[in-house]
Structure formats: structure tokens, C-alpha cells
């Protein structure tokens, strides 16, 4: 009877954890949808890179205000906006957003996104001539990912391995 009760309690705890993870994923998806709607609201062909960058800056302001008290979402969304700035080749602005998001990601224990950030920074570090820092960042990302059993880390681990290959290749050139 005791074993059955322990098994039932364990199953209940697992169900509660899964439900919480689903609620968190739903909150993140809603915030990402809102952000995408905001960014796409007035996009049209022919917009300049500066206009797109300005739109991203307005989104940063909205994220800071709307998610002021929600550290996990604010960290995630600021990181994603940094990735978009990076896509526009606004590396200084992207790095500023990454700098802002990193402590939030660490505080909220957002392992997948933090690992993505560390892997991006590793590649930047090797280009800046600091290969030891790049290897340390990759090692930290791998440690974080190895400790997580969440399925979402698999593609991030693969992306980090690609970044590690790039770091190794750049370090030998």
C-alpha cells in the first residue's frame, strides 16, 4: 500500500510539473504572438533597414513596459529582439539587448535561451580574438544543456555544436 501511495504521489507531482510547464509555454507563446503582431503591424515592402530597426526599438520599449514584472518573459523577448537586431547587422544594439537579457535569463533559469545566448557569444568571442573565452562559453552552454531533460534543448544543443565547429574552424585560421 505504501509503494502504491508513493507511486501515486510521484505521478501526481509529475502531472503538476507538466501542467506548469504547459502553462509557461502558453504564456510564452502568447507573448511571442503579441510581439510578432506588433512587429508586423505596419511592415510593408520597401522599408529600410533603419525603419525596421526603429520598429524593433519600439518593440523593446513595449516589452520593457508590458513585462516589467515578468522576468522570464522579459528576458526571453529581449533576447529574441536582440536576435532580430543581429539579423539586421546591428551588432552593437544586439549585444546591448543580449547584455540586458542575460541576467534575466539567469535569474529565471531559462536554460534553453541562456544556452542559445552563450553559444552566440562564443562565436563572437572567437571573432574578437578571445578563443579561450569562446571555449568557456561553449562549455557553460553544454553544461546547462546536459543538466536539462527538456526536449526543447535538443535543437539548441545541435545549434551550439555548429557554433562550436565554427569556433574551432575560426581558431585554426
Coordinates of N, CA, C and O in Angstrom, one line a residue:
X1 N 0.8 -1.2 0.0 CA 0.0 0.0 0.0 C 0.9 1.3 0.0 O 0.5 2.2 -0.7
X2 N 2.0 1.2 0.8 CA 2.8 2.4 0.8 C 3.5 2.6 -0.5 O 3.6 3.8 -0.9
X3 N 3.9 1.6 -1.2 CA 4.5 1.7 -2.5 C 3.5 2.3 -3.5 O 3.9 3.2 -4.3
X4 N 2.3 1.9 -3.4 CA 1.2 2.4 -4.3 C 1.0 3.9 -4.1 O 0.9 4.7 -5.0
X5 N 1.0 4.2 -2.8 CA 0.8 5.6 -2.4 C 1.9 6.5 -2.9 O 1.8 7.6 -3.5
X6 N 3.2 6.0 -2.7 CA 4.4 6.7 -3.2 C 4.3 6.9 -4.7 O 4.7 8.0 -5.2
X7 N 4.0 5.8 -5.4 CA 3.9 5.9 -6.9 C 2.8 6.9 -7.3 O 3.0 7.7 -8.3
X8 N 1.7 6.9 -6.6 CA 0.6 7.8 -6.9 C 1.1 9.3 -6.7 O 0.8 10.2 -7.5
X9 N 1.8 9.5 -5.6 CA 2.3 10.9 -5.2 C 3.3 11.3 -6.3 O 3.3 12.5 -6.7
X10 N 4.1 10.4 -6.7 CA 5.1 10.7 -7.7 C 4.5 11.1 -9.0 O 4.8 12.0 -9.7
X11 N 3.5 10.3 -9.4 CA 2.7 10.6 -10.7 C 2.0 11.9 -10.6 O 1.9 12.7 -11.6
X12 N 1.4 12.2 -9.4 CA 0.7 13.5 -9.2 C 1.7 14.6 -9.3 O 1.4 15.6 -10.0
X13 N 2.9 14.5 -8.7 CA 3.9 15.6 -8.8 C 4.4 15.8 -10.3 O 4.5 16.9 -10.7
X14 N 4.5 14.7 -11.0 CA 4.9 14.8 -12.4 C 3.8 15.5 -13.2 O 4.1 16.3 -14.1
X15 N 2.6 15.1 -12.9 CA 1.5 15.8 -13.7 C 1.4 17.3 -13.4 O 1.2 18.1 -14.3
X16 N 1.6 17.6 -12.1 CA 1.6 19.1 -11.7 C 2.8 19.8 -12.5 O 2.6 20.9 -13.0
X17 N 3.9 19.2 -12.5 CA 5.1 19.8 -13.2 C 4.8 20.0 -14.7 O 5.1 21.0 -15.3
X18 N 4.2 18.9 -15.3 CA 3.9 19.0 -16.7 C 2.8 20.1 -17.0 O 2.9 20.9 -17.9
X19 N 1.9 20.2 -16.1 CA 0.8 21.3 -16.3 C 1.5 22.7 -16.1 O 1.1 23.6 -16.9
X20 N 2.4 22.8 -15.2 CA 3.1 24.1 -15.0 C 3.9 24.5 -16.2 O 3.9 25.6 -16.7
X21 N 4.6 23.5 -16.8 CA 5.4 23.7 -18.0 C 4.5 24.1 -19.2 O 4.8 24.9 -20.0
X22 N 3.3 23.5 -19.3 CA 2.4 23.8 -20.3 C 1.9 25.2 -20.2 O 1.8 25.9 -21.2
X23 N 1.6 25.6 -19.0 CA 1.1 27.0 -18.7 C 2.2 28.0 -19.1 O 1.9 29.0 -19.7
X24 N 3.4 27.7 -18.7 CA 4.5 28.6 -19.0 C 4.7 28.7 -20.5 O 5.0 29.8 -21.1
X25 N 4.7 27.6 -21.2 CA 4.8 27.6 -22.7 C 3.7 28.4 -23.3 O 3.9 29.1 -24.3
X26 N 2.5 28.3 -22.8 CA 1.3 29.0 -23.3 C 1.5 30.5 -23.1 O 1.3 31.3 -24.0
X27 N 2.0 30.9 -21.9 CA 2.3 32.3 -21.7 C 3.4 32.9 -22.6 O 3.2 33.9 -23.2
X28 N 4.4 32.1 -22.9 CA 5.5 32.5 -23.8 C 5.0 32.6 -25.2 O 5.2 33.6 -25.9
X29 N 4.2 31.6 -25.6 CA 3.6 31.6 -27.0 C 2.7 32.9 -27.2 O 2.8 33.5 -28.2
X30 N 1.9 33.2 -26.2 CA 1.1 34.3 -26.3 C 1.9 35.6 -26.4 O 1.6 36.5 -27.2
X31 N 2.9 35.7 -25.6 CA 3.8 36.9 -25.6 C 4.5 37.0 -26.9 O 4.6 38.1 -27.5
X32 N 5.0 35.9 -27.5 CA 5.7 35.9 -28.7 C 4.7 36.3 -29.9 O 5.1 37.0 -30.8
X33 N 3.5 35.8 -29.8 CA 2.5 36.2 -30.8 C 2.2 37.7 -30.7 O 2.1 38.3 -31.8
X34 N 2.0 38.2 -29.5 CA 1.8 39.6 -29.4 C 2.9 40.4 -30.0 O 2.7 41.4 -30.7
X35 N 4.1 40.0 -29.7 CA 5.3 40.7 -30.2 C 5.4 40.6 -31.7 O 5.6 41.6 -32.4
X36 N 5.1 39.5 -32.3 CA 5.2 39.3 -33.7 C 4.1 40.2 -34.4 O 4.3 40.9 -35.4
X37 N 2.9 40.2 -33.8 CA 1.8 41.1 -34.3 C 2.2 42.6 -34.3 O 2.0 43.3 -35.2
X38 N 2.9 43.0 -33.2 CA 3.3 44.3 -33.1 C 4.4 44.7 -34.1 O 4.3 45.7 -34.8
X39 N 5.3 43.7 -34.3 CA 6.4 44.0 -35.3 C 5.9 44.0 -36.7 O 6.4 44.7 -37.6
X40 N 4.9 43.1 -37.0 CA 4.4 43.0 -38.4 C 3.2 44.0 -38.7 O 2.8 44.0 -39.8
X41 N 2.7 44.7 -37.7 CA 1.5 45.5 -37.9 C 1.6 46.5 -39.0 O 0.7 46.7 -39.8
X42 N 2.8 47.1 -39.2 CA 2.9 48.1 -40.2 C 4.0 47.9 -41.2 O 4.6 48.8 -41.8
X43 N 4.4 46.6 -41.2 CA 5.5 46.3 -42.2 C 5.0 46.3 -43.6 O 3.9 45.8 -43.9
X44 N 5.7 46.8 -44.5 CA 5.4 46.8 -45.9 C 6.7 46.7 -46.7 O 7.8 46.9 -46.2
X45 N 6.5 46.3 -47.9 CA 7.7 46.2 -48.8 C 8.4 47.6 -48.9 O 7.7 48.6 -48.9
X46 N 9.6 47.5 -49.1 CA 10.4 48.8 -49.3 C 10.8 49.5 -48.0 O 11.3 50.6 -48.1
X47 N 10.6 48.9 -46.8 CA 11.0 49.5 -45.6 C 12.5 49.4 -45.5 O 13.1 48.4 -45.9
X48 N 13.1 50.5 -45.1 CA 14.6 50.5 -45.0 C 15.0 49.7 -43.7 O 14.2 49.5 -42.8
X49 N 16.3 49.4 -43.7 CA 16.8 48.7 -42.5 C 16.7 49.6 -41.3 O 16.4 49.1 -40.2
X50 N 16.8 50.9 -41.4 CA 16.7 51.8 -40.3 C 15.2 51.8 -39.8 O 15.0 51.8 -38.6
X51 N 14.3 51.8 -40.7 CA 12.9 51.7 -40.3 C 12.6 50.4 -39.5 O 11.9 50.5 -38.5
X52 N 13.1 49.3 -40.0 CA 12.9 48.1 -39.3 C 13.6 48.1 -37.9 O 13.0 47.6 -36.9
X53 N 14.8 48.7 -37.9 CA 15.5 48.8 -36.6 C 14.7 49.7 -35.6 O 14.6 49.4 -34.4
X54 N 14.1 50.8 -36.1 CA 13.3 51.6 -35.3 C 12.1 50.9 -34.7 O 11.7 51.1 -33.6
X55 N 11.5 50.1 -35.6 CA 10.3 49.3 -35.2 C 10.7 48.3 -34.0 O 10.0 48.1 -33.1
X56 N 11.9 47.7 -34.2 CA 12.4 46.8 -33.1 C 12.6 47.6 -31.8 O 12.4 47.1 -30.7
X57 N 13.1 48.8 -31.9 CA 13.3 49.7 -30.7 C 12.0 50.0 -30.0 O 11.9 50.0 -28.8
X58 N 11.0 50.2 -30.8 CA 9.6 50.5 -30.2 C 9.2 49.2 -29.5 O 8.6 49.2 -28.4
X59 N 9.5 48.0 -30.1 CA 9.1 46.8 -29.5 C 9.9 46.6 -28.2 O 9.3 46.1 -27.2
X60 N 11.1 47.0 -28.1 CA 11.9 46.9 -26.9 C 11.2 47.7 -25.8 O 11.1 47.2 -24.7
X61 N 10.8 48.9 -26.1 CA 10.1 49.7 -25.2 C 8.9 49.1 -24.7 O 8.6 49.1 -23.5
X62 N 8.1 48.5 -25.6 CA 6.8 47.8 -25.2 C 7.1 46.6 -24.3 O 6.5 46.4 -23.3
X63 N 8.1 45.8 -24.6 CA 8.5 44.7 -23.8 C 8.9 45.1 -22.4 O 8.5 44.5 -21.4
X64 N 9.7 46.1 -22.3 CA 10.2 46.6 -21.0 C 9.0 47.1 -20.2 O 9.0 46.8 -19.0
X65 N 8.1 47.7 -20.8 CA 6.9 48.3 -20.0 C 5.9 47.2 -19.7 O 5.5 47.0 -18.6
X66 N 5.6 46.4 -20.7 CA 4.5 45.4 -20.5 C 4.9 44.2 -19.6 O 4.1 43.7 -18.9
X67 N 6.2 43.9 -19.7 CA 6.7 42.7 -18.9 C 7.6 43.1 -17.8 O 8.5 42.3 -17.4
X68 N 7.5 44.3 -17.3 CA 8.4 44.8 -16.3 C 8.4 43.9 -15.1 O 9.5 43.6 -14.6
X69 N 7.3 43.3 -14.7 CA 7.3 42.4 -13.5 C 7.4 41.0 -13.8 O 7.4 40.1 -13.0
X70 N 7.6 40.6 -15.1 CA 7.7 39.2 -15.5 C 9.1 39.0 -16.1 O 9.3 39.0 -17.3
X71 N 10.0 38.6 -15.2 CA 11.4 38.5 -15.6 C 11.6 37.4 -16.6 O 12.3 37.6 -17.6
X72 N 11.0 36.2 -16.5 CA 11.2 35.2 -17.5 C 10.8 35.6 -19.0 O 11.6 35.5 -19.9
X73 N 9.6 36.2 -19.1 CA 9.2 36.7 -20.4 C 10.0 37.9 -20.9 O 10.4 37.9 -22.1
X74 N 10.3 38.8 -20.0 CA 11.1 40.0 -20.5 C 12.5 39.5 -21.0 O 12.9 40.0 -22.0
X75 N 13.1 38.6 -20.2 CA 14.4 38.1 -20.7 C 14.4 37.4 -22.0 O 15.2 37.6 -22.9
X76 N 13.4 36.5 -22.2 CA 13.2 35.8 -23.4 C 12.9 36.7 -24.6 O 13.6 36.6 -25.6
X77 N 12.0 37.7 -24.4 CA 11.6 38.6 -25.5 C 12.8 39.5 -25.9 O 13.0 39.8 -27.1
X78 N 13.5 40.0 -24.9 CA 14.6 40.9 -25.2 C 15.7 40.2 -25.9 O 16.3 40.7 -26.9
X79 N 15.9 38.9 -25.6 CA 16.9 38.1 -26.3 C 16.4 38.0 -27.8 O 17.2 38.1 -28.7
X80 N 15.1 37.7 -28.0 CA 14.6 37.5 -29.3 C 14.7 38.8 -30.2 O 15.1 38.7 -31.3
X81 N 14.5 39.9 -29.5 CA 14.7 41.2 -30.2 C 16.1 41.4 -30.5 O 16.4 42.0 -31.6
X82 N 17.0 41.0 -29.7 CA 18.4 41.1 -30.0 C 18.8 40.3 -31.2 O 19.6 40.7 -32.0
X83 N 18.2 39.1 -31.3 CA 18.5 38.2 -32.4 C 18.0 38.9 -33.7 O 18.7 38.8 -34.8
X84 N 16.9 39.6 -33.6 CA 16.4 40.3 -34.8 C 17.3 41.5 -35.2 O 17.5 41.7 -36.4
X85 N 17.8 42.2 -34.2 CA 18.7 43.3 -34.4 C 20.0 42.7 -35.1 O 20.6 43.3 -36.0
X86 N 20.4 41.6 -34.6 CA 21.6 40.9 -35.2 C 21.3 40.5 -36.6 O 22.2 40.7 -37.5
X87 N 20.1 40.1 -36.9 CA 19.8 39.8 -38.3 C 19.8 41.0 -39.2 O 20.0 40.8 -40.4
X88 N 19.6 42.2 -38.6 CA 19.7 43.4 -39.4 C 21.2 44.0 -39.4 O 21.4 45.1 -39.9
X89 N 22.1 43.2 -38.9 CA 23.5 43.5 -38.8 C 23.8 44.7 -37.8 O 24.8 45.4 -37.9
X90 N 22.8 44.9 -36.9 CA 23.0 45.9 -35.8 C 23.6 45.2 -34.6 O 23.0 45.0 -33.6
X91 N 24.9 44.8 -34.8 CA 25.6 44.0 -33.8 C 25.7 44.7 -32.4 O 25.5 44.1 -31.4
X92 N 26.0 46.0 -32.4 CA 26.2 46.7 -31.1 C 24.8 46.7 -30.4 O 24.8 46.5 -29.2
X93 N 23.8 47.0 -31.1 CA 22.4 47.0 -30.5 C 22.0 45.6 -30.0 O 21.5 45.4 -28.9
X94 N 22.3 44.6 -30.8 CA 22.0 43.2 -30.5 C 22.8 42.9 -29.2 O 22.2 42.3 -28.3
X95 N 24.0 43.2 -29.1 CA 24.8 42.9 -27.9 C 24.3 43.6 -26.7 O 24.3 43.0 -25.6
X96 N 23.8 44.8 -26.9 CA 23.3 45.6 -25.7 C 22.0 44.8 -25.2 O 21.8 44.7 -24.0
X97 N 21.2 44.4 -26.1 CA 20.0 43.6 -25.7 C 20.4 42.3 -25.1 O 19.7 41.8 -24.1
X98 N 21.4 41.6 -25.6 CA 21.9 40.4 -25.0 C 22.4 40.6 -23.6 O 22.1 39.9 -22.7
X99 N 23.1 41.8 -23.5 CA 23.6 42.1 -22.1 C 22.5 42.3 -21.1 O 22.6 42.0 -20.0
X100 N 21.4 42.9 -21.6 CA 20.2 43.2 -20.8 C 19.5 41.9 -20.5 O 19.0 41.7 -19.4
X101 N 19.4 41.0 -21.4 CA 18.6 39.8 -21.2 C 19.4 38.7 -20.4 O 18.7 37.9 -19.7
X102 N 20.7 38.7 -20.5 CA 21.4 37.6 -19.9 C 21.2 37.5 -18.4 O 20.8 36.4 -17.9
X103 N 21.2 38.5 -17.6 CA 21.0 38.4 -16.2 C 19.5 37.9 -15.9 O 19.2 37.2 -15.0
X104 N 18.6 38.4 -16.8 CA 17.2 38.0 -16.6 C 17.0 36.5 -16.9 O 16.3 35.8 -16.2
X105 N 17.7 36.0 -17.9 CA 17.7 34.6 -18.3 C 18.3 33.7 -17.2 O 17.8 32.7 -16.8
X106 N 19.4 34.2 -16.6 CA 20.0 33.5 -15.5 C 19.1 33.5 -14.3 O 18.9 32.5 -13.6
X107 N 18.5 34.7 -14.0 CA 17.6 34.8 -12.8 C 16.4 33.9 -12.9 O 16.0 33.2 -11.9
X108 N 15.9 33.7 -14.1 CA 14.7 32.9 -14.3 C 15.0 31.5 -14.6 O 14.1 30.7 -14.9
X109 N 16.3 31.1 -14.7 CA 16.7 29.8 -15.0 C 16.2 29.3 -16.3 O 15.8 28.2 -16.5
X110 N 16.2 30.2 -17.3 CA 15.8 29.9 -18.7 C 16.9 29.2 -19.4 O 17.6 29.9 -20.2
X111 N 17.2 28.0 -19.1 CA 18.3 27.2 -19.7 C 18.4 27.2 -21.2 O 19.4 27.5 -21.8
X112 N 17.3 26.9 -21.9 CA 17.4 26.8 -23.3 C 17.9 28.2 -24.0 O 18.8 28.2 -24.8
X113 N 17.2 29.3 -23.6 CA 17.6 30.5 -24.2 C 18.9 31.0 -23.7 O 19.7 31.6 -24.5
X114 N 19.3 30.8 -22.5 CA 20.6 31.2 -22.0 C 21.7 30.4 -22.7 O 22.7 31.0 -23.1
X115 N 21.5 29.2 -23.0 CA 22.4 28.4 -23.7 C 22.6 28.9 -25.2 O 23.7 29.0 -25.7
X116 N 21.4 29.3 -25.8 CA 21.5 29.9 -27.1 C 22.3 31.1 -27.1 O 23.2 31.4 -28.0
X117 N 22.1 32.0 -26.1 CA 22.9 33.2 -26.0 C 24.3 32.9 -25.8 O 25.2 33.6 -26.5
X118 N 24.7 32.0 -24.9 CA 26.1 31.7 -24.7 C 26.8 31.2 -26.0 O 27.9 31.6 -26.3
X119 N 26.1 30.4 -26.8 CA 26.6 29.9 -28.0 C 26.9 31.0 -29.0 O 27.9 31.0 -29.7
X120 N 25.9 31.9 -29.1 CA 26.1 33.1 -30.0 C 27.3 33.9 -29.6 O 28.1 34.3 -30.4
X121 N 27.4 34.1 -28.3 CA 28.5 34.9 -27.8 C 29.9 34.2 -28.0 O 30.9 34.9 -28.1
X122 N 29.8 32.9 -28.0 CA 31.1 32.1 -28.2 C 31.6 32.4 -29.6 O 32.8 32.7 -29.7
X123 N 30.8 32.4 -30.5 CA 31.2 32.7 -31.9 C 31.7 34.1 -32.0 O 32.8 34.4 -32.6
X124 N 31.1 35.1 -31.4 CA 31.5 36.5 -31.4 C 32.9 36.6 -30.7 O 33.8 37.3 -31.2
X125 N 33.1 35.8 -29.6 CA 34.3 35.9 -28.9 C 35.5 35.4 -29.7 O 36.6 36.0 -29.7
X126 N 35.3 34.4 -30.5 CA 36.4 33.9 -31.3 C 36.8 34.9 -32.4 O 37.9 35.1 -32.8
X127 N 35.7 35.6 -32.9 CA 36.0 36.6 -34.0 C 36.7 37.8 -33.3 O 37.4 38.5 -34.0
X128 N 36.5 38.0 -32.1 CA 37.2 39.1 -31.4 C 38.6 38.7 -30.9 O 39.3 39.5 -30.3
X129 N 39.0 37.5 -31.2 CA 40.3 37.0 -30.9 C 40.4 36.4 -29.5 O 41.5 36.3 -29.0
X130 N 39.3 36.1 -28.8 CA 39.4 35.5 -27.5 C 38.9 34.1 -27.5 O 37.8 33.8 -26.9
X131 N 39.6 33.2 -28.1 CA 39.2 31.8 -28.2 C 39.0 31.2 -26.9 O 38.1 30.4 -26.7
X132 N 39.9 31.4 -25.9 CA 39.6 30.8 -24.6 C 38.3 31.1 -24.0 O 37.6 30.3 -23.4
X133 N 37.9 32.4 -24.2 CA 36.5 32.8 -23.7 C 35.5 32.1 -24.5 O 34.4 31.6 -23.9
X134 N 35.7 31.9 -25.8 CA 34.7 31.2 -26.6 C 34.5 29.8 -26.1 O 33.4 29.3 -26.0
X135 N 35.6 29.1 -25.8 CA 35.5 27.7 -25.4 C 34.8 27.7 -24.0 O 34.1 26.7 -23.7
X136 N 35.1 28.6 -23.1 CA 34.5 28.7 -21.8 C 32.9 28.9 -22.0 O 32.2 28.2 -21.3
X137 N 32.5 29.7 -22.9 CA 31.1 30.0 -23.1 C 30.4 28.7 -23.6 O 29.3 28.3 -23.2
X138 N 31.1 28.0 -24.6 CA 30.5 26.8 -25.1 C 30.4 25.7 -24.0 O 29.5 25.0 -24.0
X139 N 31.5 25.6 -23.2 CA 31.4 24.6 -22.1 C 30.3 24.9 -21.1 O 29.6 24.0 -20.7
X140 N 30.1 26.2 -20.8 CA 29.0 26.6 -19.9 C 27.6 26.2 -20.5 O 26.8 25.6 -19.9
X141 N 27.5 26.5 -21.8 CA 26.2 26.2 -22.5 C 26.0 24.7 -22.5 O 24.9 24.2 -22.2
X142 N 27.0 23.9 -22.8 CA 26.9 22.4 -22.8 C 26.5 21.9 -21.4 O 25.7 21.0 -21.3
X143 N 27.2 22.5 -20.4 CA 26.8 22.0 -19.0 C 25.4 22.3 -18.7 O 24.7 21.5 -18.1
X144 N 24.9 23.5 -19.1 CA 23.5 23.8 -18.8 C 22.6 22.9 -19.6 O 21.6 22.4 -19.0
X145 N 22.9 22.6 -20.9 CA 22.0 21.8 -21.7 C 22.1 20.3 -21.2 O 21.0 19.6 -21.2
X146 N 23.2 19.9 -20.7 CA 23.3 18.5 -20.3 C 22.5 18.3 -19.0 O 22.0 17.1 -18.8
X147 N 22.4 19.3 -18.2 CA 21.6 19.2 -16.9 C 20.1 19.3 -17.2 O 19.3 19.0 -16.2
X148 N 19.7 19.6 -18.4 CA 18.2 19.7 -18.6 C 17.7 18.5 -19.4 O 18.4 18.0 -20.3
X149 N 16.6 18.0 -18.9 CA 16.0 16.9 -19.6 C 14.8 17.3 -20.5 O 14.0 16.5 -21.0
X150 N 14.7 18.6 -20.7 CA 13.6 19.1 -21.6 C 13.9 18.9 -23.0 O 15.0 19.1 -23.5
X151 N 12.8 18.4 -23.8 CA 13.0 18.1 -25.2 C 13.5 19.3 -26.0 O 14.2 19.1 -27.0
X152 N 13.1 20.5 -25.6 CA 13.5 21.7 -26.3 C 15.0 21.9 -26.4 O 15.4 22.6 -27.3
X153 N 15.8 21.3 -25.6 CA 17.2 21.5 -25.7 C 17.9 20.8 -26.8 O 19.0 21.2 -27.2
X154 N 17.3 19.8 -27.4 CA 17.9 19.0 -28.5 C 18.3 19.9 -29.6 O 19.5 19.9 -30.0
X155 N 17.4 20.7 -30.2 CA 17.8 21.5 -31.3 C 18.8 22.6 -30.9 O 19.7 23.0 -31.7
X156 N 18.7 23.1 -29.7 CA 19.7 24.1 -29.2 C 21.0 23.5 -29.1 O 22.1 24.1 -29.4
X157 N 21.1 22.2 -28.6 CA 22.4 21.5 -28.5 C 23.0 21.4 -29.9 O 24.2 21.6 -30.0
X158 N 22.2 21.0 -30.8 CA 22.7 20.9 -32.2 C 23.2 22.2 -32.7 O 24.3 22.3 -33.4
X159 N 22.5 23.3 -32.5 CA 22.9 24.6 -32.9 C 24.2 25.0 -32.2 O 25.1 25.6 -32.9
X160 N 24.3 24.7 -31.0 CA 25.6 25.0 -30.2 C 26.8 24.2 -30.8 O 27.9 24.7 -30.8
X161 N 26.5 23.0 -31.2 CA 27.6 22.2 -31.8 C 28.0 22.8 -33.1 O 29.2 22.8 -33.4
X162 N 27.1 23.4 -33.9 CA 27.5 24.1 -35.1 C 28.4 25.3 -34.7 O 29.4 25.6 -35.4
X163 N 27.9 26.0 -33.7 CA 28.7 27.2 -33.3 C 30.1 26.7 -32.8 O 31.1 27.4 -33.1
X164 N 30.2 25.6 -32.1 CA 31.4 25.1 -31.6 C 32.3 24.7 -32.8 O 33.6 25.0 -32.8
X165 N 31.8 24.1 -33.8 CA 32.5 23.8 -35.0 C 33.1 25.1 -35.7 O 34.2 25.2 -36.1
X166 N 32.2 26.1 -35.7 CA 32.7 27.4 -36.3 C 33.8 28.0 -35.4 O 34.8 28.6 -35.9
X167 N 33.7 27.9 -34.1 CA 34.7 28.4 -33.2 C 36.0 27.7 -33.4 O 37.1 28.3 -33.5
X168 N 35.9 26.4 -33.6 CA 37.1 25.6 -33.8 C 37.8 26.0 -35.1 O 39.0 26.1 -35.2
X169 N 36.9 26.1 -36.2 CA 37.4 26.5 -37.5 C 38.1 27.8 -37.5 O 39.1 28.0 -38.1
X170 N 37.4 28.8 -36.8 CA 38.0 30.2 -36.8 C 39.2 30.2 -36.0 O 40.1 31.0 -36.3
X171 N 39.3 29.4 -35.0 CA 40.5 29.3 -34.1 C 41.7 28.8 -34.8 O 42.9 29.0 -34.4
X172 N 41.5 28.1 -35.9 CA 42.7 27.5 -36.6 C 43.1 28.3 -37.8 O 44.0 27.9 -38.5
X173 N 42.3 29.3 -38.2 CA 42.6 30.1 -39.3 C 43.7 31.1 -39.0 O 43.8 31.7 -38.0

